[in-house]
Amino acid sequence: MFKARFLMLAVCLLGTTSPAPAQSSLDDLSWIAGAWSGDAWGGRFSANYSTAASGLLMSYSRLQKGDRDISYYEFEVFSLRDGKVHLQPFPSGKKAGGFFLTECDP
């Protein structure tokens, strides 16, 4: 009788627990590392992403139109905050509002 009650209790407890939410990792973004470029916005857009190291993943991007100077550039810093990937952009070198990654489907 004790074994039956213990088994029922164990089944009930295990049935009501939910798995812990998966923690994000900068490694989730490993696919983005490297150089990316293409024609966009009337010019040549290029972006370079580092691999994750020391808790950071960094990138820079630029838009060049013809032979003229860079018409746009941005730096980005990816880090972990409270177990979530956070992106802090710096468009034209100025800190802007950051945000958290909510979905990653490479």
PDB file of C-alpha atoms in Angstrom:
ATOM      1  CA  MET A   1       0.000   0.000   0.000  1.00  0.00           C
ATOM      2  CA  PHE A   2       2.846   2.418   0.876  1.00  0.00           C
ATOM      3  CA  LYS A   3       4.526   1.726  -2.467  1.00  0.00           C
ATOM      4  CA  ALA A   4       1.304   2.442  -4.362  1.00  0.00           C
ATOM      5  CA  ARG A   5       0.786   5.774  -2.554  1.00  0.00           C
ATOM      6  CA  PHE A   6       4.434   6.752  -3.074  1.00  0.00           C
ATOM      7  CA  LEU A   7       4.205   5.898  -6.767  1.00  0.00           C
ATOM      8  CA  MET A   8       0.991   7.939  -7.180  1.00  0.00           C
ATOM      9  CA  LEU A   9       2.555  10.901  -5.337  1.00  0.00           C
ATOM     10  CA  ALA A  10       5.677  10.718  -7.503  1.00  0.00           C
ATOM     11  CA  VAL A  11       3.590  10.608 -10.701  1.00  0.00           C
ATOM     12  CA  CYS A  12       1.506  13.595  -9.551  1.00  0.00           C
ATOM     13  CA  LEU A  13       4.550  15.649  -8.607  1.00  0.00           C
ATOM     14  CA  LEU A  14       6.434  14.855 -11.785  1.00  0.00           C
ATOM     15  CA  GLY A  15       3.349  15.535 -13.863  1.00  0.00           C
ATOM     16  CA  THR A  16       2.928  19.039 -12.441  1.00  0.00           C
ATOM     17  CA  THR A  17       6.488  20.256 -12.828  1.00  0.00           C
ATOM     18  CA  SER A  18       7.477  22.103 -15.959  1.00  0.00           C
ATOM     19  CA  PRO A  19      10.963  22.199 -17.409  1.00  0.00           C
ATOM     20  CA  ALA A  20      13.073  25.191 -16.502  1.00  0.00           C
ATOM     21  CA  PRO A  21      13.215  27.754 -19.305  1.00  0.00           C
ATOM     22  CA  ALA A  22      16.322  27.404 -21.412  1.00  0.00           C
ATOM     23  CA  GLN A  23      18.919  30.089 -20.815  1.00  0.00           C
ATOM     24  CA  SER A  24      20.165  31.976 -23.805  1.00  0.00           C
ATOM     25  CA  SER A  25      23.794  31.944 -24.771  1.00  0.00           C
ATOM     26  CA  LEU A  26      25.888  34.072 -27.064  1.00  0.00           C
ATOM     27  CA  ASP A  27      26.793  30.766 -28.695  1.00  0.00           C
ATOM     28  CA  ASP A  28      23.217  30.787 -30.071  1.00  0.00           C
ATOM     29  CA  LEU A  29      24.478  33.535 -32.387  1.00  0.00           C
ATOM     30  CA  SER A  30      27.579  31.691 -33.621  1.00  0.00           C
ATOM     31  CA  TRP A  31      26.055  31.424 -37.105  1.00  0.00           C
ATOM     32  CA  ILE A  32      26.333  35.192 -37.598  1.00  0.00           C
ATOM     33  CA  ALA A  33      30.138  35.397 -37.102  1.00  0.00           C
ATOM     34  CA  GLY A  34      32.024  36.669 -40.121  1.00  0.00           C
ATOM     35  CA  ALA A  35      31.608  39.211 -42.897  1.00  0.00           C
ATOM     36  CA  TRP A  36      28.290  39.912 -44.586  1.00  0.00           C
ATOM     37  CA  SER A  37      27.719  42.282 -47.494  1.00  0.00           C
ATOM     38  CA  GLY A  38      25.271  43.115 -50.220  1.00  0.00           C
ATOM     39  CA  ASP A  39      23.629  45.867 -52.194  1.00  0.00           C
ATOM     40  CA  ALA A  40      21.039  47.725 -50.120  1.00  0.00           C
ATOM     41  CA  TRP A  41      19.637  51.215 -49.569  1.00  0.00           C
ATOM     42  CA  GLY A  42      21.208  52.557 -52.743  1.00  0.00           C
ATOM     43  CA  GLY A  43      24.742  51.473 -51.878  1.00  0.00           C
ATOM     44  CA  ARG A  44      26.952  48.672 -50.611  1.00  0.00           C
ATOM     45  CA  PHE A  45      26.144  47.485 -47.082  1.00  0.00           C
ATOM     46  CA  SER A  46      28.689  45.436 -45.140  1.00  0.00           C
ATOM     47  CA  ALA A  47      28.708  44.070 -41.610  1.00  0.00           C
ATOM     48  CA  ASN A  48      31.311  42.163 -39.622  1.00  0.00           C
ATOM     49  CA  TYR A  49      30.474  40.086 -36.552  1.00  0.00           C
ATOM     50  CA  SER A  50      32.986  38.647 -34.108  1.00  0.00           C
ATOM     51  CA  THR A  51      32.696  35.318 -32.358  1.00  0.00           C
ATOM     52  CA  ALA A  52      31.638  35.390 -28.726  1.00  0.00           C
ATOM     53  CA  ALA A  53      34.562  35.964 -26.342  1.00  0.00           C
ATOM     54  CA  SER A  54      34.756  37.172 -22.747  1.00  0.00           C
ATOM     55  CA  GLY A  55      30.975  37.455 -22.569  1.00  0.00           C
ATOM     56  CA  LEU A  56      30.642  39.755 -25.585  1.00  0.00           C
ATOM     57  CA  LEU A  57      29.936  39.502 -29.285  1.00  0.00           C
ATOM     58  CA  MET A  58      30.663  42.687 -31.208  1.00  0.00           C
ATOM     59  CA  SER A  59      29.894  43.953 -34.680  1.00  0.00           C
ATOM     60  CA  TYR A  60      30.214  46.941 -36.931  1.00  0.00           C
ATOM     61  CA  SER A  61      28.391  47.769 -40.123  1.00  0.00           C
ATOM     62  CA  ARG A  62      28.523  50.495 -42.735  1.00  0.00           C
ATOM     63  CA  LEU A  63      26.771  51.713 -45.850  1.00  0.00           C
ATOM     64  CA  GLN A  64      28.857  53.167 -48.652  1.00  0.00           C
ATOM     65  CA  LYS A  65      27.321  54.804 -51.691  1.00  0.00           C
ATOM     66  CA  GLY A  66      29.530  54.956 -54.781  1.00  0.00           C
ATOM     67  CA  ASP A  67      33.005  56.333 -54.157  1.00  0.00           C
ATOM     68  CA  ARG A  68      31.730  58.679 -51.466  1.00  0.00           C
ATOM     69  CA  ASP A  69      32.482  58.423 -47.806  1.00  0.00           C
ATOM     70  CA  ILE A  70      30.558  56.149 -45.516  1.00  0.00           C
ATOM     71  CA  SER A  71      26.965  57.383 -45.383  1.00  0.00           C
ATOM     72  CA  TYR A  72      26.003  55.318 -42.325  1.00  0.00           C
ATOM     73  CA  TYR A  73      27.771  53.180 -39.729  1.00  0.00           C
ATOM     74  CA  GLU A  74      26.847  51.363 -36.549  1.00  0.00           C
ATOM     75  CA  PHE A  75      28.566  49.444 -33.774  1.00  0.00           C
ATOM     76  CA  GLU A  76      26.745  46.743 -31.802  1.00  0.00           C
ATOM     77  CA  VAL A  77      27.538  44.946 -28.562  1.00  0.00           C
ATOM     78  CA  PHE A  78      25.778  41.685 -27.705  1.00  0.00           C
ATOM     79  CA  SER A  79      25.988  40.520 -24.078  1.00  0.00           C
ATOM     80  CA  LEU A  80      24.075  38.411 -21.562  1.00  0.00           C
ATOM     81  CA  ARG A  81      21.854  40.130 -19.015  1.00  0.00           C
ATOM     82  CA  ASP A  82      19.829  38.041 -16.596  1.00  0.00           C
ATOM     83  CA  GLY A  83      20.350  35.001 -18.820  1.00  0.00           C
ATOM     84  CA  LYS A  84      19.056  36.750 -21.955  1.00  0.00           C
ATOM     85  CA  VAL A  85      20.943  38.015 -24.991  1.00  0.00           C
ATOM     86  CA  HIS A  86      20.947  41.819 -25.018  1.00  0.00           C
ATOM     87  CA  LEU A  87      21.829  43.991 -28.025  1.00  0.00           C
ATOM     88  CA  GLN A  88      23.165  47.494 -27.454  1.00  0.00           C
ATOM     89  CA  PRO A  89      23.380  49.416 -30.746  1.00  0.00           C
ATOM     90  CA  PHE A  90      25.468  52.523 -31.372  1.00  0.00           C
ATOM     91  CA  PRO A  91      24.160  54.011 -34.645  1.00  0.00           C
ATOM     92  CA  SER A  92      26.592  56.631 -35.957  1.00  0.00           C
ATOM     93  CA  GLY A  93      28.616  55.968 -32.794  1.00  0.00           C
ATOM     94  CA  LYS A  94      25.875  57.169 -30.422  1.00  0.00           C
ATOM     95  CA  LYS A  95      24.335  54.891 -27.803  1.00  0.00           C
ATOM     96  CA  ALA A  96      20.694  54.074 -28.587  1.00  0.00           C
ATOM     97  CA  GLY A  97      18.038  52.055 -26.774  1.00  0.00           C
ATOM     98  CA  GLY A  98      19.018  48.417 -26.355  1.00  0.00           C
ATOM     99  CA  PHE A  99      16.758  45.393 -26.516  1.00  0.00           C
ATOM    100  CA  PHE A 100      16.641  41.675 -25.711  1.00  0.00           C
ATOM    101  CA  LEU A 101      16.629  38.779 -28.153  1.00  0.00           C
ATOM    102  CA  THR A 102      13.217  37.099 -27.975  1.00  0.00           C
ATOM    103  CA  GLU A 103      13.624  34.517 -30.720  1.00  0.00           C
ATOM    104  CA  CYS A 104      16.500  32.996 -32.674  1.00  0.00           C
ATOM    105  CA  ASP A 105      15.805  30.915 -35.764  1.00  0.00           C
ATOM    106  CA  PRO A 106      18.890  30.914 -37.994  1.00  0.00           C
TER     107      PRO A 106
END
